[in-house]
């Protein structure tokens, strides 16, 4: 490793360490006005009252503050619940908003300084590490040392990284009140973009985008000379920064609902939720466009583009989850499970989630049109179950936290309902396939090892069979790492796409049906 | 020859087929027999590993691209599911009279049909010092494990022998930043197979990877450090090159030592006809270890030591054991390799040198890492074969073109169809055809103009 890379790595780790310490800095002090500013009208009176003991009191950690807050709040709710006075229970969670408002820290006072020494330092450190990669080496993909690397082969470093990511997601989804300092740190950026204060989701979106950009640059280095890899990486970087990050903030600036125009139901599972529908319907022409565009993508865009190009047009060129998997997750692609068993589990799971998403949405729409009648309660319960189990736990905690443990496409492979939908189209009605090159396969296993979707590519290649699989996201890495030029991703006539009885050319004595 | 298929081999329903060797040849044979014969009892024996793995991928294990388990083409449950019994042990000898396979440490195993698929072993030359610690070849999993220990933490290595395994070994060591000196006896890398331009491209690429390539250089002796370890090599130019590891990669030969003192007819390999039949009834030989009495075709050798031929031998023998026997008849030759970052594919016949009966067209990309050669008959312009470097070509296309004896002009005109590169890659076939027109005075790069001209000339 060159010195500059060592320095880069050191800066990166330091930035990450500072980022991890920031939540513990500063103190917290709640004032009456804060409650008045943050809490909904109908809850104000009660909360102003029950939180009275906290006013003016300085807490030196967010743990102490949140714990006190929960005490008072739960005491109030607990009593009501005991009395089964369900209507009076406050279901809204004000912990994050109130903790954020109460935060007093240097981070809040000097957000740019802290942003600089944490997130931006990490970015710069990572870039210092990445730019010199493969510098004096000829073009070509080098997977050297991956299985000797603790980070990339489920060693101690990999497990630590996975654990860190999992913890981060758990805090982000369920305990954001502990990361208010971090949210304050990005507040000015959010204000600048949309004119609104930052939430934990803005922080997350910013980090997500930076991760894709930085690790996208790593992709350019790693797959240097491979045009397919370079172009699709540039594409996910573009879609992330514009469609997923900037345009939604601009929408908010224009007083329109936050909207990611490239996100498609059922990945975007809340698309048909009443608050989203109302948001779109009450936002004039742009809102109407959001709704119509979203529906066009579902009913025409997905089948048509998948017919012509395979599901890759979305999964490895456009999608945000795919974008993170293909950039941040690329170092872990080899960790996906290739066994037949994993494939069986995958098929049940991913299609199960699709069915669940469809049922949930059907109930939601029925409920919407029946005017929130009978189905109201069921819908809410379905929504919260889906949001918790699929939206947060599966897509977030497992989907990304498990990169270093189970590979970079755990969510896409086992959980994403949109991938399931795209996959069904790809399997049964598409021009996309991976063609194998006659008898050239030497069964080395590079393709299967580096397939992030856990497809045993070699199993097809060594028998001369085209790879037509629902799960293939067309990342093209199998073809890129094949040392014998056996695999080619292509769109072609449907005829001859699926060859169930393949013949390997080269032996004129007999025709072997494999 | 074997018109009476009953004479060919034992065809009893419960025949016991024993295969020595679980490489591509033996395993392909076993798999295909099972597809056609549900009742035979099939046992595959190997001392090397329990399960079939891809020998061609050994280098990737060392380089950390894969682990051993990734090189297994079938999951472990596959064998039991297909009732292919596996036995991991070394065969000491075969008692062909009693039809018994005799092991070093187990009861003898009786067979009705014996398939010998024992592969190759590393050649040794008789150099002084070749038995020292730190000196080895690379063929088996055991060799790889040895190389792992022998190269731990070393700084300098010498590789002797400019062939495919030699360059792989060089790449392996470079991946761990070991300084490599590569001794090649010939004037240029692999020049008994590659024409000068191609060979030179690889010379350049080897050097680009910071390897000290010494052409025209032979090993004389490996020097002992006094404790039984190699400390340097001495070349025929009198130069001493210090090193901690010496890779001897001067080719392989059939692995038949344990069969030599028997009634089985052998020469360099196990002698067999083109039905894989040896001189002993019900004993067959396939893969690297077989030596045909007569080569299967004029452009083929009596011993074929590549993955693809091993597979074809296995397929064909399985067919013969289960059906009316057919003669082994390989189709158009093809092969491939990868020299560091440059992929190589070849189809048909392209020797390193040719006489005036043949004409060659060679194109190279200005950056010197993509090359294309076509060899064809001078008079008829019938294509004989192609070499491709840094360029993926379709096997199906060239199999057809060479079989159907296409005219070279027509091949170049349709070269776009042979493109197997990934999408968005530079389309070099246009440059190739332009260059072809320039050299040959043809007009294949612009078929439309050609067509107009034909119309106007009428
Ligand atoms: C490093 C390397 C790279 C290569 N790369 C390529 C390539 O890229 N392309 C290509 O076409 N070819 C390549 N080859 C050659 C190719 O691997 C061989 O041609 C092929 O593996 C031979 O297959 P086989 O089934 O005949 O024998 P093998 O694969 O050698 O299998 C024979 C097995 O029999 C076992 N055996 C032998 N004797 C006994 C005994 N007495 N008792 C028990 N077991 C025994 C051996 O241990 C071995 O496991 C490469 C070879 C090497 C070593
Ligand atoms: S099969 Fe190839 S292209 Fe498809 S997901 Fe796997 S590695 Fe990517
Ligand atoms: S990487 Fe290529 S040669 Fe290796 S198993 Fe896959 S298709 Fe075959």
mmCIF file with all atom_site columns, N, CA and C in Angstrom, chain A residues 21-64:
data_model
loop_
_atom_site.group_PDB
_atom_site.id
_atom_site.type_symbol
_atom_site.label_atom_id
_atom_site.label_alt_id
_atom_site.label_comp_id
_atom_site.label_asym_id
_atom_site.label_entity_id
_atom_site.label_seq_id
_atom_site.pdbx_PDB_ins_code
_atom_site.Cartn_x
_atom_site.Cartn_y
_atom_site.Cartn_z
_atom_site.occupancy
_atom_site.B_iso_or_equiv
_atom_site.pdbx_formal_charge
_atom_site.auth_seq_id
_atom_site.auth_comp_id
_atom_site.auth_asym_id
_atom_site.auth_atom_id
_atom_site.pdbx_PDB_model_num
ATOM 1   N N  . UNK A 1 21 ? -18.798 9.277  17.460 1.00 0.00 ? 21 UNK A N  1
ATOM 2   C CA . UNK A 1 21 ? -18.767 9.895  18.795 1.00 0.00 ? 21 UNK A CA 1
ATOM 3   C C  . UNK A 1 21 ? -19.741 11.064 18.882 1.00 0.00 ? 21 UNK A C  1
ATOM 4   N N  . UNK A 1 22 ? -19.950 11.721 17.742 1.00 0.00 ? 22 UNK A N  1
ATOM 5   C CA . UNK A 1 22 ? -20.780 12.929 17.724 1.00 0.00 ? 22 UNK A CA 1
ATOM 6   C C  . UNK A 1 22 ? -22.122 12.774 18.458 1.00 0.00 ? 22 UNK A C  1
ATOM 7   N N  . UNK A 1 23 ? -22.827 11.659 18.292 1.00 0.00 ? 23 UNK A N  1
ATOM 8   C CA . UNK A 1 23 ? -24.104 11.553 18.997 1.00 0.00 ? 23 UNK A CA 1
ATOM 9   C C  . UNK A 1 23 ? -23.990 11.704 20.506 1.00 0.00 ? 23 UNK A C  1
ATOM 10  N N  . UNK A 1 24 ? -22.798 11.466 21.064 1.00 0.00 ? 24 UNK A N  1
ATOM 11  C CA . UNK A 1 24 ? -22.652 11.500 22.518 1.00 0.00 ? 24 UNK A CA 1
ATOM 12  C C  . UNK A 1 24 ? -22.238 12.872 23.048 1.00 0.00 ? 24 UNK A C  1
ATOM 13  N N  . UNK A 1 25 ? -22.055 13.851 22.143 1.00 0.00 ? 25 UNK A N  1
ATOM 14  C CA . UNK A 1 25 ? -21.584 15.158 22.595 1.00 0.00 ? 25 UNK A CA 1
ATOM 15  C C  . UNK A 1 25 ? -22.735 16.036 23.078 1.00 0.00 ? 25 UNK A C  1
ATOM 16  N N  . UNK A 1 26 ? -22.359 17.095 23.809 1.00 0.00 ? 26 UNK A N  1
ATOM 17  C CA . UNK A 1 26 ? -23.317 18.138 24.150 1.00 0.00 ? 26 UNK A CA 1
ATOM 18  C C  . UNK A 1 26 ? -24.281 17.773 25.263 1.00 0.00 ? 26 UNK A C  1
ATOM 19  N N  . UNK A 1 27 ? -25.257 18.680 25.473 1.00 0.00 ? 27 UNK A N  1
ATOM 20  C CA . UNK A 1 27 ? -26.236 18.444 26.536 1.00 0.00 ? 27 UNK A CA 1
ATOM 21  C C  . UNK A 1 27 ? -27.625 18.718 25.976 1.00 0.00 ? 27 UNK A C  1
ATOM 22  N N  . UNK A 1 28 ? -28.617 18.450 26.802 1.00 0.00 ? 28 UNK A N  1
ATOM 23  C CA . UNK A 1 28 ? -30.001 18.550 26.343 1.00 0.00 ? 28 UNK A CA 1
ATOM 24  C C  . UNK A 1 28 ? -30.811 19.302 27.371 1.00 0.00 ? 28 UNK A C  1
ATOM 25  N N  . UNK A 1 29 ? -31.567 20.239 26.886 1.00 0.00 ? 29 UNK A N  1
ATOM 26  C CA . UNK A 1 29 ? -32.392 21.006 27.810 1.00 0.00 ? 29 UNK A CA 1
ATOM 27  C C  . UNK A 1 29 ? -33.712 21.371 27.147 1.00 0.00 ? 29 UNK A C  1
ATOM 28  N N  . UNK A 1 30 ? -34.771 20.887 27.754 1.00 0.00 ? 30 UNK A N  1
ATOM 29  C CA . UNK A 1 30 ? -36.087 21.103 27.174 1.00 0.00 ? 30 UNK A CA 1
ATOM 30  C C  . UNK A 1 30 ? -36.704 22.383 27.735 1.00 0.00 ? 30 UNK A C  1
ATOM 31  N N  . UNK A 1 31 ? -37.344 23.158 26.840 1.00 0.00 ? 31 UNK A N  1
ATOM 32  C CA . UNK A 1 31 ? -38.052 24.356 27.291 1.00 0.00 ? 31 UNK A CA 1
ATOM 33  C C  . UNK A 1 31 ? -39.500 24.245 26.839 1.00 0.00 ? 31 UNK A C  1
ATOM 34  N N  . UNK A 1 32 ? -40.318 24.966 27.543 1.00 0.00 ? 32 UNK A N  1
ATOM 35  C CA . UNK A 1 32 ? -41.740 24.953 27.265 1.00 0.00 ? 32 UNK A CA 1
ATOM 36  C C  . UNK A 1 32 ? -42.054 25.292 25.803 1.00 0.00 ? 32 UNK A C  1
ATOM 37  N N  . UNK A 1 33 ? -41.351 26.317 25.295 1.00 0.00 ? 33 UNK A N  1
ATOM 38  C CA . UNK A 1 33 ? -41.632 26.777 23.931 1.00 0.00 ? 33 UNK A CA 1
ATOM 39  C C  . UNK A 1 33 ? -41.356 25.683 22.901 1.00 0.00 ? 33 UNK A C  1
ATOM 40  N N  . UNK A 1 34 ? -40.358 24.858 23.230 1.00 0.00 ? 34 UNK A N  1
ATOM 41  C CA . UNK A 1 34 ? -40.024 23.800 22.277 1.00 0.00 ? 34 UNK A CA 1
ATOM 42  C C  . UNK A 1 34 ? -41.187 22.838 22.123 1.00 0.00 ? 34 UNK A C  1
ATOM 43  N N  . UNK A 1 35 ? -41.788 22.513 23.238 1.00 0.00 ? 35 UNK A N  1
ATOM 44  C CA . UNK A 1 35 ? -42.928 21.607 23.172 1.00 0.00 ? 35 UNK A CA 1
ATOM 45  C C  . UNK A 1 35 ? -44.034 22.263 22.355 1.00 0.00 ? 35 UNK A C  1
ATOM 46  N N  . UNK A 1 36 ? -44.238 23.538 22.625 1.00 0.00 ? 36 UNK A N  1
ATOM 47  C CA . UNK A 1 36 ? -45.276 24.251 21.897 1.00 0.00 ? 36 UNK A CA 1
ATOM 48  C C  . UNK A 1 36 ? -45.002 24.267 20.398 1.00 0.00 ? 36 UNK A C  1
ATOM 49  N N  . UNK A 1 37 ? -43.704 24.376 20.048 1.00 0.00 ? 37 UNK A N  1
ATOM 50  C CA . UNK A 1 37 ? -43.356 24.444 18.624 1.00 0.00 ? 37 UNK A CA 1
ATOM 51  C C  . UNK A 1 37 ? -43.434 23.100 17.911 1.00 0.00 ? 37 UNK A C  1
ATOM 52  N N  . UNK A 1 38 ? -43.137 22.039 18.625 1.00 0.00 ? 38 UNK A N  1
ATOM 53  C CA . UNK A 1 38 ? -42.976 20.750 17.964 1.00 0.00 ? 38 UNK A CA 1
ATOM 54  C C  . UNK A 1 38 ? -44.223 19.892 17.971 1.00 0.00 ? 38 UNK A C  1
ATOM 55  N N  . UNK A 1 39 ? -44.980 20.007 18.996 1.00 0.00 ? 39 UNK A N  1
ATOM 56  C CA . UNK A 1 39 ? -46.053 19.042 19.210 1.00 0.00 ? 39 UNK A CA 1
ATOM 57  C C  . UNK A 1 39 ? -47.341 19.488 18.515 1.00 0.00 ? 39 UNK A C  1
ATOM 58  N N  . UNK A 1 40 ? -48.071 18.527 18.013 1.00 0.00 ? 40 UNK A N  1
ATOM 59  C CA . UNK A 1 40 ? -49.345 18.824 17.343 1.00 0.00 ? 40 UNK A CA 1
ATOM 60  C C  . UNK A 1 40 ? -50.302 19.539 18.290 1.00 0.00 ? 40 UNK A C  1
ATOM 61  N N  . UNK A 1 41 ? -51.114 20.343 17.685 1.00 0.00 ? 41 UNK A N  1
ATOM 62  C CA . UNK A 1 41 ? -52.074 21.132 18.441 1.00 0.00 ? 41 UNK A CA 1
ATOM 63  C C  . UNK A 1 41 ? -52.811 20.297 19.494 1.00 0.00 ? 41 UNK A C  1
ATOM 64  N N  . UNK A 1 42 ? -53.362 19.174 19.021 1.00 0.00 ? 42 UNK A N  1
ATOM 65  C CA . UNK A 1 42 ? -54.253 18.419 19.919 1.00 0.00 ? 42 UNK A CA 1
ATOM 66  C C  . UNK A 1 42 ? -53.532 17.781 21.110 1.00 0.00 ? 42 UNK A C  1
ATOM 67  N N  . UNK A 1 43 ? -52.206 17.643 20.997 1.00 0.00 ? 43 UNK A N  1
ATOM 68  C CA . UNK A 1 43 ? -51.481 17.030 22.119 1.00 0.00 ? 43 UNK A CA 1
ATOM 69  C C  . UNK A 1 43 ? -50.779 18.040 23.003 1.00 0.00 ? 43 UNK A C  1
ATOM 70  N N  . UNK A 1 44 ? -50.830 19.303 22.564 1.00 0.00 ? 44 UNK A N  1
ATOM 71  C CA . UNK A 1 44 ? -50.010 20.306 23.245 1.00 0.00 ? 44 UNK A CA 1
ATOM 72  C C  . UNK A 1 44 ? -50.293 20.416 24.724 1.00 0.00 ? 44 UNK A C  1
ATOM 73  N N  . UNK A 1 45 ? -51.553 20.530 25.019 1.00 0.00 ? 45 UNK A N  1
ATOM 74  C CA . UNK A 1 45 ? -51.932 20.783 26.401 1.00 0.00 ? 45 UNK A CA 1
ATOM 75  C C  . UNK A 1 45 ? -51.394 19.683 27.319 1.00 0.00 ? 45 UNK A C  1
ATOM 76  N N  . UNK A 1 46 ? -51.627 18.460 26.891 1.00 0.00 ? 46 UNK A N  1
ATOM 77  C CA . UNK A 1 46 ? -51.211 17.328 27.711 1.00 0.00 ? 46 UNK A CA 1
ATOM 78  C C  . UNK A 1 46 ? -49.697 17.284 27.884 1.00 0.00 ? 46 UNK A C  1
ATOM 79  N N  . UNK A 1 47 ? -48.999 17.375 26.746 1.00 0.00 ? 47 UNK A N  1
ATOM 80  C CA . UNK A 1 47 ? -47.548 17.242 26.824 1.00 0.00 ? 47 UNK A CA 1
ATOM 81  C C  . UNK A 1 47 ? -46.916 18.391 27.603 1.00 0.00 ? 47 UNK A C  1
ATOM 82  N N  . UNK A 1 48 ? -47.444 19.596 27.357 1.00 0.00 ? 48 UNK A N  1
ATOM 83  C CA . UNK A 1 48 ? -46.920 20.737 28.102 1.00 0.00 ? 48 UNK A CA 1
ATOM 84  C C  . UNK A 1 48 ? -47.000 20.456 29.589 1.00 0.00 ? 48 UNK A C  1
ATOM 85  N N  . UNK A 1 49 ? -48.035 19.766 29.935 1.00 0.00 ? 49 UNK A N  1
ATOM 86  C CA . UNK A 1 49 ? -48.261 19.474 31.335 1.00 0.00 ? 49 UNK A CA 1
ATOM 87  C C  . UNK A 1 49 ? -47.352 18.348 31.837 1.00 0.00 ? 49 UNK A C  1
ATOM 88  N N  . UNK A 1 50 ? -47.376 17.220 31.147 1.00 0.00 ? 50 UNK A N  1
ATOM 89  C CA . UNK A 1 50 ? -46.641 16.081 31.708 1.00 0.00 ? 50 UNK A CA 1
ATOM 90  C C  . UNK A 1 50 ? -45.130 16.254 31.634 1.00 0.00 ? 50 UNK A C  1
ATOM 91  N N  . UNK A 1 51 ? -44.664 17.073 30.725 1.00 0.00 ? 51 UNK A N  1
ATOM 92  C CA . UNK A 1 51 ? -43.209 17.230 30.618 1.00 0.00 ? 51 UNK A CA 1
ATOM 93  C C  . UNK A 1 51 ? -42.682 18.356 31.500 1.00 0.00 ? 51 UNK A C  1
ATOM 94  N N  . UNK A 1 52 ? -43.586 18.957 32.240 1.00 0.00 ? 52 UNK A N  1
ATOM 95  C CA . UNK A 1 52 ? -43.219 20.111 33.071 1.00 0.00 ? 52 UNK A CA 1
ATOM 96  C C  . UNK A 1 52 ? -41.956 19.887 33.914 1.00 0.00 ? 52 UNK A C  1
ATOM 97  N N  . UNK A 1 53 ? -41.850 18.733 34.564 1.00 0.00 ? 53 UNK A N  1
ATOM 98  C CA . UNK A 1 53 ? -40.660 18.528 35.415 1.00 0.00 ? 53 UNK A CA 1
ATOM 99  C C  . UNK A 1 53 ? -39.349 18.642 34.661 1.00 0.00 ? 53 UNK A C  1
ATOM 100 N N  . UNK A 1 54 ? -39.367 18.504 33.329 1.00 0.00 ? 54 UNK A N  1
ATOM 101 C CA . UNK A 1 54 ? -38.115 18.510 32.570 1.00 0.00 ? 54 UNK A CA 1
ATOM 102 C C  . UNK A 1 54 ? -37.650 19.906 32.194 1.00 0.00 ? 54 UNK A C  1
ATOM 103 N N  . UNK A 1 55 ? -38.546 20.871 32.181 1.00 0.00 ? 55 UNK A N  1
ATOM 104 C CA . UNK A 1 55 ? -38.195 22.199 31.681 1.00 0.00 ? 55 UNK A CA 1
ATOM 105 C C  . UNK A 1 55 ? -37.020 22.791 32.435 1.00 0.00 ? 55 UNK A C  1
ATOM 106 N N  . UNK A 1 56 ? -36.084 23.323 31.653 1.00 0.00 ? 56 UNK A N  1
ATOM 107 C CA . UNK A 1 56 ? -34.958 24.040 32.241 1.00 0.00 ? 56 UNK A CA 1
ATOM 108 C C  . UNK A 1 56 ? -33.901 23.142 32.833 1.00 0.00 ? 56 UNK A C  1
ATOM 109 N N  . UNK A 1 57 ? -34.173 21.854 32.864 1.00 0.00 ? 57 UNK A N  1
ATOM 110 C CA . UNK A 1 57 ? -33.200 20.938 33.465 1.00 0.00 ? 57 UNK A CA 1
ATOM 111 C C  . UNK A 1 57 ? -32.182 20.524 32.401 1.00 0.00 ? 57 UNK A C  1
ATOM 112 N N  . UNK A 1 58 ? -30.883 20.555 32.788 1.00 0.00 ? 58 UNK A N  1
ATOM 113 C CA . UNK A 1 58 ? -29.850 20.194 31.816 1.00 0.00 ? 58 UNK A CA 1
ATOM 114 C C  . UNK A 1 58 ? -29.491 18.714 31.968 1.00 0.00 ? 58 UNK A C  1
ATOM 115 N N  . UNK A 1 59 ? -29.552 18.018 30.847 1.00 0.00 ? 59 UNK A N  1
ATOM 116 C CA . UNK A 1 59 ? -29.155 16.610 30.846 1.00 0.00 ? 59 UNK A CA 1
ATOM 117 C C  . UNK A 1 59 ? -27.833 16.512 30.121 1.00 0.00 ? 59 UNK A C  1
ATOM 118 N N  . UNK A 1 60 ? -26.909 15.734 30.684 1.00 0.00 ? 60 UNK A N  1
ATOM 119 C CA . UNK A 1 60 ? -25.594 15.687 30.042 1.00 0.00 ? 60 UNK A CA 1
ATOM 120 C C  . UNK A 1 60 ? -25.415 14.535 29.060 1.00 0.00 ? 60 UNK A C  1
ATOM 121 N N  . UNK A 1 61 ? -26.475 13.783 28.884 1.00 0.00 ? 61 UNK A N  1
ATOM 122 C CA . UNK A 1 61 ? -26.405 12.785 27.806 1.00 0.00 ? 61 UNK A CA 1
ATOM 123 C C  . UNK A 1 61 ? -27.798 12.586 27.225 1.00 0.00 ? 61 UNK A C  1
ATOM 124 N N  . UNK A 1 62 ? -27.819 12.148 25.986 1.00 0.00 ? 62 UNK A N  1
ATOM 125 C CA . UNK A 1 62 ? -29.133 11.901 25.378 1.00 0.00 ? 62 UNK A CA 1
ATOM 126 C C  . UNK A 1 62 ? -29.815 10.714 26.024 1.00 0.00 ? 62 UNK A C  1
ATOM 127 N N  . UNK A 1 63 ? -29.005 9.803  26.593 1.00 0.00 ? 63 UNK A N  1
ATOM 128 C CA . UNK A 1 63 ? -29.620 8.659  27.279 1.00 0.00 ? 63 UNK A CA 1
ATOM 129 C C  . UNK A 1 63 ? -30.469 9.138  28.450 1.00 0.00 ? 63 UNK A C  1
ATOM 130 N N  . UNK A 1 64 ? -29.876 10.039 29.237 1.00 0.00 ? 64 UNK A N  1
ATOM 131 C CA . UNK A 1 64 ? -30.590 10.532 30.411 1.00 0.00 ? 64 UNK A CA 1
ATOM 132 C C  . UNK A 1 64 ? -31.841 11.300 29.982 1.00 0.00 ? 64 UNK A C  1
#
